[in-house]
Amino acid sequence: MCRKVLNVMWRNYISRLRIRKVPHRYQSDYHPVAPLGSRILTDPAKVFEHNMWDHMQWSIEEEEAARKKVEENSTVRVLLEDQVKYESEASKYWDTFYKIHKNKFFKDRNWLLREFPEILPIDQETEEKTKELPQDHVKMNATNCSRMYCTTVPEEKNYKRISDSSDGQSKAGSDFSNLDSKEHRKEPLKTELFPGSNATFRILEVGCGAGNSVFPILNTLQNSPESFLYCCDFASGAVELVKSHPSYRATQCCAFVHDVCDDGLAYPFPDGILDVILLVFVLSSIHPDRMQAVVNQLSKLLKPGGMLLFRDYGRYDKTQLRFKSGHCLSENFYVRGDGTRAYFFTKGEVHDMFCKAGLDEKQNLVDRRLQVNRKKKVKMHRVWVQGKFQKPLSLTQKSTKLVFSILSHG
């Protein structure tokens, strides 16, 4: 009897998926065999044969030397009045940065899809993997795939209509939160348009800069018309660079100016509809006292089962060790010569911050690499923290996952 009930539940679930044509996304309880690269230095005499080595282990002496260096460059702090200026004029400094460098400073992040396959809907990710692997390898591993699936059925919400401007950019005065729940219970549900409202898989990149993540993602999503990419930055110059790029497609992307530290600003879409949020080398530029509020707000934008993908500077990265005395704002927080700022995280800090926002940790790794200048024979230690954090599933989604698990093992 129990099995019959489960079969009925499963058939109903599949029927709903077919009607909505909703794509799936891989869960992150799967870990690559060799995450974060696989070039291992086994012979120190060969260190200058490549530009980068993965999974470097630090000696006790190296870690102690790094700690002392940070202690030295943190002794003299930036004056309080200057710290206030760097905080209040943060967007101006980044605007100046992009006016000077435009889109020439950072390289395109073509590694994103390798480290964060969650960016793609499952149907397209499977297709991408199939292209990369020999056909017999694909067939052999098809039955051994350990990833579970997660539905991305959006919850319909009521919200105010935003401007119908062609670029899809939100207006500062738009507000999705001032809703009367009693009135909404009386009225039938309405679906009003917003950029990406017809999409079934939605991604937001926070701090998009000149588009070094945007365009590798857009290039991949061109075969996935049901997907939509939002990207924002508080430097208006950066957003203009993105929107003027020849590969920018307003039909599948909405770039807009937004300060994530201002929780009074509305996004051009309602809460709880995002499948993926990309937060790569962004949080480190925000004052440590404001980071938790930013993460809390981003968590609200995710739908149940949605993923927040994080990568940023780690403690004792060579960037931190290179700061001169007088550039330290507070503990492990520095200002560069151009007025932009950088914080250096530990794995524990990252865990605490995202878990306090109600997200479940799926991955949290310290990525230690050795960067080599072969011409100058210089070795530099790079340290980054990479994490994947998931918004807990709703009760319905947990039940669906349980049914799927029971039937697949029946």
PDB file of N, CA and C in Angstrom, residues 8 18 51 60 152 176 186 229 258 285 287 289 296 343 366 368 406:
ATOM      1  N   VAL A   8       2.183   6.979  -6.783  1.00  0.00           N
ATOM      2  CA  VAL A   8       1.248   8.031  -7.185  1.00  0.00           C
ATOM      3  C   VAL A   8       1.873   9.402  -6.988  1.00  0.00           C
ATOM      4  N   ARG A  18       6.819  18.140 -16.149  1.00  0.00           N
ATOM      5  CA  ARG A  18       6.635  18.165 -17.597  1.00  0.00           C
ATOM      6  C   ARG A  18       5.815  19.367 -18.030  1.00  0.00           C
ATOM      7  N   ASN A  51      53.589  27.503 -14.231  1.00  0.00           N
ATOM      8  CA  ASN A  51      53.295  28.787 -13.589  1.00  0.00           C
ATOM      9  C   ASN A  51      52.543  28.645 -12.278  1.00  0.00           C
ATOM     10  N   ILE A  60      55.513  24.514   8.755  1.00  0.00           N
ATOM     11  CA  ILE A  60      55.289  25.302   9.979  1.00  0.00           C
ATOM     12  C   ILE A  60      56.063  26.610   9.892  1.00  0.00           C
ATOM     13  N   THR A 152      13.492  23.172  -9.421  1.00  0.00           N
ATOM     14  CA  THR A 152      13.622  24.619  -9.320  1.00  0.00           C
ATOM     15  C   THR A 152      12.294  25.270  -9.673  1.00  0.00           C
ATOM     16  N   PHE A 176       9.457  45.773  -3.611  1.00  0.00           N
ATOM     17  CA  PHE A 176       8.704  44.538  -3.684  1.00  0.00           C
ATOM     18  C   PHE A 176       8.210  44.083  -2.314  1.00  0.00           C
ATOM     19  N   LYS A 186      -7.087  37.475  -0.522  1.00  0.00           N
ATOM     20  CA  LYS A 186      -8.419  37.674  -1.081  1.00  0.00           C
ATOM     21  C   LYS A 186      -8.385  37.675  -2.602  1.00  0.00           C
ATOM     22  N   LEU A 229      20.388  35.439 -16.537  1.00  0.00           N
ATOM     23  CA  LEU A 229      21.491  35.895 -15.690  1.00  0.00           C
ATOM     24  C   LEU A 229      21.276  37.352 -15.289  1.00  0.00           C
ATOM     25  N   HIS A 258      23.765  48.386  -8.307  1.00  0.00           N
ATOM     26  CA  HIS A 258      23.170  48.047  -7.008  1.00  0.00           C
ATOM     27  C   HIS A 258      24.259  47.989  -5.947  1.00  0.00           C
ATOM     28  N   SER A 285      35.775  43.062  -0.411  1.00  0.00           N
ATOM     29  CA  SER A 285      35.869  44.512  -0.597  1.00  0.00           C
ATOM     30  C   SER A 285      34.909  45.279   0.305  1.00  0.00           C
ATOM     31  N   HIS A 287      33.259  46.241   4.117  1.00  0.00           N
ATOM     32  CA  HIS A 287      33.697  46.368   5.508  1.00  0.00           C
ATOM     33  C   HIS A 287      33.244  45.150   6.310  1.00  0.00           C
ATOM     34  N   ASP A 289      32.236  44.699   9.225  1.00  0.00           N
ATOM     35  CA  ASP A 289      31.045  44.901  10.055  1.00  0.00           C
ATOM     36  C   ASP A 289      29.744  44.806   9.256  1.00  0.00           C
ATOM     37  N   ASN A 296      22.997  37.832   4.747  1.00  0.00           N
ATOM     38  CA  ASN A 296      21.615  37.584   5.169  1.00  0.00           C
ATOM     39  C   ASN A 296      20.631  37.978   4.069  1.00  0.00           C
ATOM     40  N   TYR A 343      39.673  42.207   2.287  1.00  0.00           N
ATOM     41  CA  TYR A 343      39.708  41.435   3.538  1.00  0.00           C
ATOM     42  C   TYR A 343      40.185  40.022   3.215  1.00  0.00           C
ATOM     43  N   VAL A 366      39.970  25.466   1.710  1.00  0.00           N
ATOM     44  CA  VAL A 366      41.073  26.411   1.576  1.00  0.00           C
ATOM     45  C   VAL A 366      41.905  25.953   0.383  1.00  0.00           C
ATOM     46  N   ARG A 368      45.136  26.348  -1.496  1.00  0.00           N
ATOM     47  CA  ARG A 368      46.518  26.835  -1.393  1.00  0.00           C
ATOM     48  C   ARG A 368      47.278  26.454  -2.664  1.00  0.00           C
ATOM     49  N   ILE A 406      13.633   6.638  -2.378  1.00  0.00           N
ATOM     50  CA  ILE A 406      13.019   5.345  -2.119  1.00  0.00           C
ATOM     51  C   ILE A 406      12.775   4.584  -3.415  1.00  0.00           C
TER      52      ILE A 406
END
